[in-house]
GROMACS .gro file of C-alpha atoms in nm:
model
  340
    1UNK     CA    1   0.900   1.869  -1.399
    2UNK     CA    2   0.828   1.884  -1.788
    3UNK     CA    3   0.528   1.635  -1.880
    4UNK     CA    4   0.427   1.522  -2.234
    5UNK     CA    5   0.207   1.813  -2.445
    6UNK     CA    6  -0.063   1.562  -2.454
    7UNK     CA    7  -0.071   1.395  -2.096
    8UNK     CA    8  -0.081   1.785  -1.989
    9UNK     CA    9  -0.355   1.876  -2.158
   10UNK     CA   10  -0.575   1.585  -2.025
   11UNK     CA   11  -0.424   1.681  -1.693
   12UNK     CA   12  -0.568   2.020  -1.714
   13UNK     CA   13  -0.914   1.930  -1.884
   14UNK     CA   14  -0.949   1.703  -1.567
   15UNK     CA   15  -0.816   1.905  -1.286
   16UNK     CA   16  -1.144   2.091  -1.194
   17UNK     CA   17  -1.278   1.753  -1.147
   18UNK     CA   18  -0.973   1.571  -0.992
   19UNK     CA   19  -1.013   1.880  -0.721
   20UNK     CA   20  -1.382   1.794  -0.674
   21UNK     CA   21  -1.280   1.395  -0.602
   22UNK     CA   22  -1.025   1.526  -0.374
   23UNK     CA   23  -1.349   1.686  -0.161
   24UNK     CA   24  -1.537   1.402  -0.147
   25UNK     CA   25  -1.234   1.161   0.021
   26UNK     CA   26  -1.392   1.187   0.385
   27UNK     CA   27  -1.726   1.061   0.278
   28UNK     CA   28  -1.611   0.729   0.162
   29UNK     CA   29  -1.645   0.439   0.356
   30UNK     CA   30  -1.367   0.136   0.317
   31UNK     CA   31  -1.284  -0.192   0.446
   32UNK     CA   32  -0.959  -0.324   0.442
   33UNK     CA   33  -0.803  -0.622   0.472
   34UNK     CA   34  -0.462  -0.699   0.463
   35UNK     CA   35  -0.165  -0.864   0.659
   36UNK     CA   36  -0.096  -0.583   0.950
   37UNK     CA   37   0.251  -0.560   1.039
   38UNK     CA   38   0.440  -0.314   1.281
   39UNK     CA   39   0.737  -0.121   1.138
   40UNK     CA   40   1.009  -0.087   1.398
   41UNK     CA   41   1.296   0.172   1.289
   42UNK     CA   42   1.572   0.159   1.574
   43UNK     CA   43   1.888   0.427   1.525
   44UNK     CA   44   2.176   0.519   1.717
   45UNK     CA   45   2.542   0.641   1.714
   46UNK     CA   46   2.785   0.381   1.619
   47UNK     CA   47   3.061   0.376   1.926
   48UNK     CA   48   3.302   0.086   1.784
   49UNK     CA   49   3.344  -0.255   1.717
   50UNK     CA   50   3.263  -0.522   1.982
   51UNK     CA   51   3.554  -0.731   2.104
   52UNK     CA   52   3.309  -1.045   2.157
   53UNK     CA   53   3.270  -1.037   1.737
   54UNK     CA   54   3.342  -0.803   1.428
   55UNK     CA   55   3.042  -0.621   1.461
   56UNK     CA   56   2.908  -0.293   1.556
   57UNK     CA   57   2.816  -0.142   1.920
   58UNK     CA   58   2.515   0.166   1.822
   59UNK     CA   59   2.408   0.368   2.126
   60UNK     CA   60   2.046   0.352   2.121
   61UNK     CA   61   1.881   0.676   2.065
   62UNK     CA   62   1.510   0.649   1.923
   63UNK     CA   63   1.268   0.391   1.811
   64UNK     CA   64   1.022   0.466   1.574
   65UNK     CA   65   0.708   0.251   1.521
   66UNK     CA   66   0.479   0.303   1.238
   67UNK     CA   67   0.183   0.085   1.067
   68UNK     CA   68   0.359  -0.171   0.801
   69UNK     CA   69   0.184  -0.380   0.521
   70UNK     CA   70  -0.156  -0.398   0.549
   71UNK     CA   71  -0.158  -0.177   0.829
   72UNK     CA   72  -0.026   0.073   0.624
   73UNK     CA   73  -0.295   0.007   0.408
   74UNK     CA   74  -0.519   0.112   0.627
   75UNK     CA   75  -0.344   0.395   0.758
   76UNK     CA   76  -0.322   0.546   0.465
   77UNK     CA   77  -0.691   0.557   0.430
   78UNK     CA   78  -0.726   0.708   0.716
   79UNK     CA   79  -0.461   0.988   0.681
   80UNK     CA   80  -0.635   1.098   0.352
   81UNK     CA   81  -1.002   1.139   0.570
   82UNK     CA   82  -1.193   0.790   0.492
   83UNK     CA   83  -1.430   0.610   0.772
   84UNK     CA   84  -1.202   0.290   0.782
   85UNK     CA   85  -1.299  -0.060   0.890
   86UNK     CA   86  -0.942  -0.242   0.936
   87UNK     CA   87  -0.968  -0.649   0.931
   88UNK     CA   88  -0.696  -0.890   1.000
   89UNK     CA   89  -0.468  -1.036   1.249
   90UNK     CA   90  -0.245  -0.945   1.552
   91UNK     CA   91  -0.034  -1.181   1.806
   92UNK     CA   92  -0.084  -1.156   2.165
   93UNK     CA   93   0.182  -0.949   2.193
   94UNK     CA   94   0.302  -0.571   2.278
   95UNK     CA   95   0.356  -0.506   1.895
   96UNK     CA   96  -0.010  -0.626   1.786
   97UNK     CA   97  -0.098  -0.368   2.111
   98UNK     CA   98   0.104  -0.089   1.922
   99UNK     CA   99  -0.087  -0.141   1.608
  100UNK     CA  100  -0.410  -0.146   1.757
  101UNK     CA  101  -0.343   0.184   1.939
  102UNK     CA  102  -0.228   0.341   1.634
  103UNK     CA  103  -0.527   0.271   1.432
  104UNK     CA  104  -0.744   0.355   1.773
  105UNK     CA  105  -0.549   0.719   1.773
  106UNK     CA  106  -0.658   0.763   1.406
  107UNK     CA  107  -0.973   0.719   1.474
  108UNK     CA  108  -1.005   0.354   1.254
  109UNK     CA  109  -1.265   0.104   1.358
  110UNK     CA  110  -1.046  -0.196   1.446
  111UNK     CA  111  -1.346  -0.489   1.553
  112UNK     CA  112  -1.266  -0.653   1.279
  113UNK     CA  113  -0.925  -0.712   1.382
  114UNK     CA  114  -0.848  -1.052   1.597
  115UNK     CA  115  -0.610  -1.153   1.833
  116UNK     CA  116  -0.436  -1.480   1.690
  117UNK     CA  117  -0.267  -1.606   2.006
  118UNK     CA  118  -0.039  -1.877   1.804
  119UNK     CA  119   0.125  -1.629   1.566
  120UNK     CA  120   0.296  -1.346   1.625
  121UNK     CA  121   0.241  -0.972   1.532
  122UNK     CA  122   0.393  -0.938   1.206
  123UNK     CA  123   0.707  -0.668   1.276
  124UNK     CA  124   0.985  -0.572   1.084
  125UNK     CA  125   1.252  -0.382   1.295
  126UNK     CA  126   1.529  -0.181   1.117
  127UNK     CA  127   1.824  -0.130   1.300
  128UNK     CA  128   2.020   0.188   1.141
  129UNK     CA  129   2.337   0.378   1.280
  130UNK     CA  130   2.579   0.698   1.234
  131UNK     CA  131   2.889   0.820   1.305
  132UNK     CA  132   2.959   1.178   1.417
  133UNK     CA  133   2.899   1.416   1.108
  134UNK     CA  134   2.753   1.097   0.919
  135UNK     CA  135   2.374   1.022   0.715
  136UNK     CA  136   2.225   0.747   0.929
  137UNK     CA  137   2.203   0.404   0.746
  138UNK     CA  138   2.054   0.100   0.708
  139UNK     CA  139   2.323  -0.212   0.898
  140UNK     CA  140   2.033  -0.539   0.969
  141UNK     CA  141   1.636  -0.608   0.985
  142UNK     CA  142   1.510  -0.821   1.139
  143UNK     CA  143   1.155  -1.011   1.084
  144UNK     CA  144   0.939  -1.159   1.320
  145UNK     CA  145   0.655  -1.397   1.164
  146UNK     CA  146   0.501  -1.704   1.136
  147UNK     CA  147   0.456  -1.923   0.819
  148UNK     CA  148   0.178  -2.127   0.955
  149UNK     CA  149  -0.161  -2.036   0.840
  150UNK     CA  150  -0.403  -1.903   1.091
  151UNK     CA  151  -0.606  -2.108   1.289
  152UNK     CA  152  -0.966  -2.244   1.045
  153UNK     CA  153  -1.219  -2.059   1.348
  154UNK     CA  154  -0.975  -1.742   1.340
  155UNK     CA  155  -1.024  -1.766   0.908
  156UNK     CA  156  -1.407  -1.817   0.941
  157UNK     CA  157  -1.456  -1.502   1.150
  158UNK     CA  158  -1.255  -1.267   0.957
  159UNK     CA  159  -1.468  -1.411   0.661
  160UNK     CA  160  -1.806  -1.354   0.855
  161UNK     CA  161  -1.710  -1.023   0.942
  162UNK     CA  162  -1.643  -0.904   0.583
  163UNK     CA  163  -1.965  -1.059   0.500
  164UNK     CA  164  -2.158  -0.875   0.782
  165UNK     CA  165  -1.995  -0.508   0.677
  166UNK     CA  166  -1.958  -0.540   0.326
  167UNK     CA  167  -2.292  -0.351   0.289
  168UNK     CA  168  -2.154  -0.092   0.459
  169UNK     CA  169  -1.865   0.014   0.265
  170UNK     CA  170  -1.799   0.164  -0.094
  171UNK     CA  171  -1.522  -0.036  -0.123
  172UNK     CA  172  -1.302  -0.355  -0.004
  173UNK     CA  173  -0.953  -0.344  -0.035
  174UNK     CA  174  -0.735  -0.685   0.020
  175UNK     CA  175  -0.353  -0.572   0.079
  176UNK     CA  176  -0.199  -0.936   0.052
  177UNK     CA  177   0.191  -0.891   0.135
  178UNK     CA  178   0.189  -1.285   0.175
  179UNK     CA  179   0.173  -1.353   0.577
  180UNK     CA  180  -0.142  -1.536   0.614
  181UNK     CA  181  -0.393  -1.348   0.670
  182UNK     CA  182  -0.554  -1.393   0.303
  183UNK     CA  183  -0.617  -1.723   0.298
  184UNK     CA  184  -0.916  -1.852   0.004
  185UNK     CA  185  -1.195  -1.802   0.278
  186UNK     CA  186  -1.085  -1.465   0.352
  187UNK     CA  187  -1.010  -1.401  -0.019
  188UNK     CA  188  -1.335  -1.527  -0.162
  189UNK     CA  189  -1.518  -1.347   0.112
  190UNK     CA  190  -1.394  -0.981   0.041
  191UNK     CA  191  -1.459  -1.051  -0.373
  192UNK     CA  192  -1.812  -1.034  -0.328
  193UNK     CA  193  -1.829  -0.679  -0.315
  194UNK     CA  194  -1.882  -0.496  -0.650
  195UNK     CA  195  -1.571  -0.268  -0.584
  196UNK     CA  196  -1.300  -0.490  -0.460
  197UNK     CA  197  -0.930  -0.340  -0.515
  198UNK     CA  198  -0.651  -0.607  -0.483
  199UNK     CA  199  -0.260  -0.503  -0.392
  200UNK     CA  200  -0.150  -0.881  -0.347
  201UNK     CA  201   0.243  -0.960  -0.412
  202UNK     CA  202   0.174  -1.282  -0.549
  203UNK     CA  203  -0.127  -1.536  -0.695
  204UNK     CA  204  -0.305  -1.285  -0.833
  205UNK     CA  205  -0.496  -1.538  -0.958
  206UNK     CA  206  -0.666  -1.591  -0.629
  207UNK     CA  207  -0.840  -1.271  -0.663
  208UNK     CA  208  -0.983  -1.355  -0.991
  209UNK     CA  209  -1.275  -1.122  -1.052
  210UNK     CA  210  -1.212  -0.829  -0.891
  211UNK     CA  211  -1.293  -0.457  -1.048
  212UNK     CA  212  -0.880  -0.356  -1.026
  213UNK     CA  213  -0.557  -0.478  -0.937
  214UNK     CA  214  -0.232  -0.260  -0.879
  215UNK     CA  215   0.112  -0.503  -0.915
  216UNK     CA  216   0.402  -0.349  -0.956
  217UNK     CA  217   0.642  -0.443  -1.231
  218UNK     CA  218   0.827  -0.719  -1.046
  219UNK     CA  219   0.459  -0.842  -0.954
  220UNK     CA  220   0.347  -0.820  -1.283
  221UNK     CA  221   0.643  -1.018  -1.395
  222UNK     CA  222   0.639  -1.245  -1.136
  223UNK     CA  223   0.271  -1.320  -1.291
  224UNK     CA  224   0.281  -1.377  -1.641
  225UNK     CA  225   0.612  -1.530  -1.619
  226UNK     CA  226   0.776  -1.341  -1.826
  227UNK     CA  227   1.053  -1.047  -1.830
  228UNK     CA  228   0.862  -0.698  -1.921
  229UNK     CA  229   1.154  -0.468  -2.076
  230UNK     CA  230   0.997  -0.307  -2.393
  231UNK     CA  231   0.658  -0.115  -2.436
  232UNK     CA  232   0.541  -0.436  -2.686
  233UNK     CA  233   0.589  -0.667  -2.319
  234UNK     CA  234   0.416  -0.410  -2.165
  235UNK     CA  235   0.144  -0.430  -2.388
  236UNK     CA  236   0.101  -0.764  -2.431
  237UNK     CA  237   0.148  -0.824  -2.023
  238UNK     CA  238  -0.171  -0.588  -1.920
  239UNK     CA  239  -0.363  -0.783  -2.183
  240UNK     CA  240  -0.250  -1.125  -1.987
  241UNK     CA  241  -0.280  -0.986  -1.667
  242UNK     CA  242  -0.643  -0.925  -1.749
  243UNK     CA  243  -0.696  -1.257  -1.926
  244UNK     CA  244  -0.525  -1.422  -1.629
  245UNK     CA  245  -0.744  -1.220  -1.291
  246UNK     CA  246  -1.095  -1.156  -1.534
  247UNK     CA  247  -1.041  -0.824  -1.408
  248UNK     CA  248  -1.217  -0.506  -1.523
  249UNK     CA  249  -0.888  -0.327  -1.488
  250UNK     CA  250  -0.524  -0.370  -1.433
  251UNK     CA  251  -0.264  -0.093  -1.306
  252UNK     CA  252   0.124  -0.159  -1.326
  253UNK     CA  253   0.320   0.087  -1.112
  254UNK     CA  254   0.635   0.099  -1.262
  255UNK     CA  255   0.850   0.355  -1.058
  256UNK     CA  256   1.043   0.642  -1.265
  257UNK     CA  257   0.883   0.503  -1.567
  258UNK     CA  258   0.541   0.575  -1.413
  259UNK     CA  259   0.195   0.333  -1.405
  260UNK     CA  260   0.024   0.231  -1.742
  261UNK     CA  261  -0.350   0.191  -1.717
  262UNK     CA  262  -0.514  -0.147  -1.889
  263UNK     CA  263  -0.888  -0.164  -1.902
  264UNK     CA  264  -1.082  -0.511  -2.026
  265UNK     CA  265  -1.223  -0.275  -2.241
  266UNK     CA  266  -0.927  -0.271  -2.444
  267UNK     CA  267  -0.797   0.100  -2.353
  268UNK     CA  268  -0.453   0.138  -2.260
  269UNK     CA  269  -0.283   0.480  -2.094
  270UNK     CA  270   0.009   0.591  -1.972
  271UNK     CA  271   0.046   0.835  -1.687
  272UNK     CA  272   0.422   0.931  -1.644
  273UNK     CA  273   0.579   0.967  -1.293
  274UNK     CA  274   0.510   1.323  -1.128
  275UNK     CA  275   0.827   1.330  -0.908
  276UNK     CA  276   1.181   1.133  -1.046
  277UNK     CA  277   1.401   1.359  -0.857
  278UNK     CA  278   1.302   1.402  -0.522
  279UNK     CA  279   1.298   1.041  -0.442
  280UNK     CA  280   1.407   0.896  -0.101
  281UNK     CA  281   1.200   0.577  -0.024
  282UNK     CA  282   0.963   0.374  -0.207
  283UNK     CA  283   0.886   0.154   0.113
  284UNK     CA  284   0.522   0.208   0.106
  285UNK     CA  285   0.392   0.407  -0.249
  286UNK     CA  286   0.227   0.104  -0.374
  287UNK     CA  287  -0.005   0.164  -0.023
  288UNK     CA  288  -0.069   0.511  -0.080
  289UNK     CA  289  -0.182   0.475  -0.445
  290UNK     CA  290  -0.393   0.183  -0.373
  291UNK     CA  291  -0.567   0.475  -0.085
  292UNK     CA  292  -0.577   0.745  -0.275
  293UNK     CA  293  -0.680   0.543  -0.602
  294UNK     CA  294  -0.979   0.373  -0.412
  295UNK     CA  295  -1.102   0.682  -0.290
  296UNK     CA  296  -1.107   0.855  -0.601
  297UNK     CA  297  -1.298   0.576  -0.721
  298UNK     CA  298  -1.587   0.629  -0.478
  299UNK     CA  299  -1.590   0.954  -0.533
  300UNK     CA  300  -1.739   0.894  -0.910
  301UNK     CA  301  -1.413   0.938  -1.069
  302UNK     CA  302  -1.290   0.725  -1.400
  303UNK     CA  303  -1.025   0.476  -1.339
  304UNK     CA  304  -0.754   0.697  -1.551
  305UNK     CA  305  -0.892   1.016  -1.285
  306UNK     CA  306  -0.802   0.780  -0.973
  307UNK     CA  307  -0.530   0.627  -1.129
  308UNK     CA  308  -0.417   0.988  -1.166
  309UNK     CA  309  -0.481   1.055  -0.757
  310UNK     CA  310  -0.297   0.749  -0.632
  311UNK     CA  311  -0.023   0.876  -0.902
  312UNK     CA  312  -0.031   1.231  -0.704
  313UNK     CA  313   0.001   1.067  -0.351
  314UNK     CA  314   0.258   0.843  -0.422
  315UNK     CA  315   0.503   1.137  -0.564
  316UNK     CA  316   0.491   1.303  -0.206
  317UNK     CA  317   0.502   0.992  -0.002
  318UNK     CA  318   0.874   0.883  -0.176
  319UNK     CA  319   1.022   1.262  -0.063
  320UNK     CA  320   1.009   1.081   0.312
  321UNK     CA  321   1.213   0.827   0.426
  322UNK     CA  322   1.031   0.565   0.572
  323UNK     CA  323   0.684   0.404   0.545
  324UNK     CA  324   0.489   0.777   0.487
  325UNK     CA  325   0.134   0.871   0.454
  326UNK     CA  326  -0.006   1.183   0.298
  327UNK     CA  327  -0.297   1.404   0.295
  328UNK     CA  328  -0.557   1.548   0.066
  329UNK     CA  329  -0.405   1.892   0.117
  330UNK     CA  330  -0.047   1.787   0.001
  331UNK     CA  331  -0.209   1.652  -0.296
  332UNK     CA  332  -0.409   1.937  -0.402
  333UNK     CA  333  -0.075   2.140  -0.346
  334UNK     CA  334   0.086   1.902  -0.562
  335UNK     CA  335  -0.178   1.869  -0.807
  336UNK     CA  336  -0.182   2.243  -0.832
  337UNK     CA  337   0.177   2.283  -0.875
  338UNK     CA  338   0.205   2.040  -1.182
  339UNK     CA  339  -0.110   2.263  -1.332
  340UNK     CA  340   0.140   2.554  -1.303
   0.00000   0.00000   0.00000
């Protein structure tokens, strides 16, 4: 795709370094802590309508399960090379099992994730069907959660833990999709490190403090209260958002329209989307960039360099359906093919 004369040339001047952060992902060290949920994708072949009610009978055929939310979060760390330290939650259940396997297979360092035997594992299961000669689709999901807040012992640990490792890591990321996990203990516990990163859906405000945060545009909406549909609400949103967390730096992700770059400096850059064509599924980016951002982060790069990364891995990750992960390899392929 064509890219703006000037965005190109800053693309270029950087690339020799953006390659050289790209080297130096599997040296970082990252703790993470988020709400870990289990994505379920069931599909089948539609046969025909029920007689019992007017819906549809699907012939099971696979199920999928993949790392959701927070556990994405951390997955996606670990798919671009980082030493990972995942922290939150699972039920006593076979889906909180799955998760921990997962992470366990990728070689992340799950003692930091508890068993909370009063809630269950957070899992969304998508049930999708065909017909002969059809594209599968979407027909129901359905969620399985709790809205009660973990248990006050279950909060202190996962507060103590952070504490213990925080030493340890470059980095602590908080992936807040809203199920719990993040409760003020937790919260104020992971802000203590220098380099906190915050992808939270909602009360931003909570996180106040922290070296970056990454909404999206309904998120950054959602947070200054206001609708953002010219480049002057744009503006004038990034300066709120900052006013509003004491940030050092905000990120809005805004889809085809790209992610704009707001730094308590007072510097403000765009950095258009690398891939409006080839898109499939979202479910997920905002995971990848916050991995790939992080890590360029640690690496020594600028915030506009690593903004530039997560930029990278989230234009591969929206080819797939599904919640994807990518690698550094596909993004020094990609990164070289915009260069060309």
């Amino acid at each position: 795709m064509a890219l703006d004369r000037s965005f190109t040339k800053q693309l270029t001047a950087a690339a020799d370094q953006l390659f050289h952060y790209l080297e130096q992902f599997s040296q970082a060290k990252v703790l993470v802590v988020g709400d870990l949920t289990l994505d379920e994708f069931l599909t089948g072949q539609v046969e025909r309508i029920s007689r019992e009610a007017p819906v549809l009978i699907i012939r099971h055929e696979n199920t999928r399960q993949v790392p959701g939310g927070g556990a994405n979060a951390v997955y996606n760390f670990a798919q671009l090379g980082a030493q990972v330290k995942a922290v939150g939650l699972i039920g006593k259940d076979e889906q909180g099992q799955v998760i921990r396997e997962i992470f366990a297979s990728a070689g992340i360092d799950t003692q930091g994730v508890l068993v909370d035997a009063q809630r269950p594992t957070v899992t969304k299961t998508r049930i999708s069907g065909h017909a002969r000669q059809s594209v599968t689709q979407q027909i129901v999901r359905v969620d399985r959660k709790s809205d009660e807040p973990p248990d006050l012992e279950l909060q202190l640990q996962l507060a103590q833990y952070i504490q213990q490792h925080q030493d340890t890591v470059d980095a602590v990321v908080c992936s807040d999709y809203g199920d719990g996990t993040l409760t003020q203990l937790v919260a104020a516990a992971a802000l203590q490190h220098p380099c906190t990163i915050v992808d939270a859906q909602k009360e931003l405000n909570r996180y106040r403090g922290a070296l970056l945060f990454t909404p999206n545009l309904p998120e950054a909406e959602q947070a200054v209260g206001y609708a953002i549909a010219t480049p002057q609400d744009l503006s004038r949103a990034g300066r709120d958002l900052l006013d509003l967390t004491e940030a050092q730096n905000i990120l809005i992700t805004r889809g085809e329209a790209g992610m704009t770059l707001f730094e308590q400096s007072g510097g403000e850059s765009h950095i258009p989307a690398f891939n409006r064509t080839d898109v499939f599924d979202v479910t997920g980016a905002g995971d990848t960039v916050v991995a790939a951002l992080t890590l360029g982060l640690t690496a020594g790069a600028s915030v506009w360099e690593a903004a530039v990364l997560g930029n990278l891995a989230a234009s591969i990750v929206v080819r797939q359906f599904g919640t994807a992960t990518t690698t550094t390899s596909e993004i020094k392929l990609a990164l070289q093919n915009l260069l060309n």
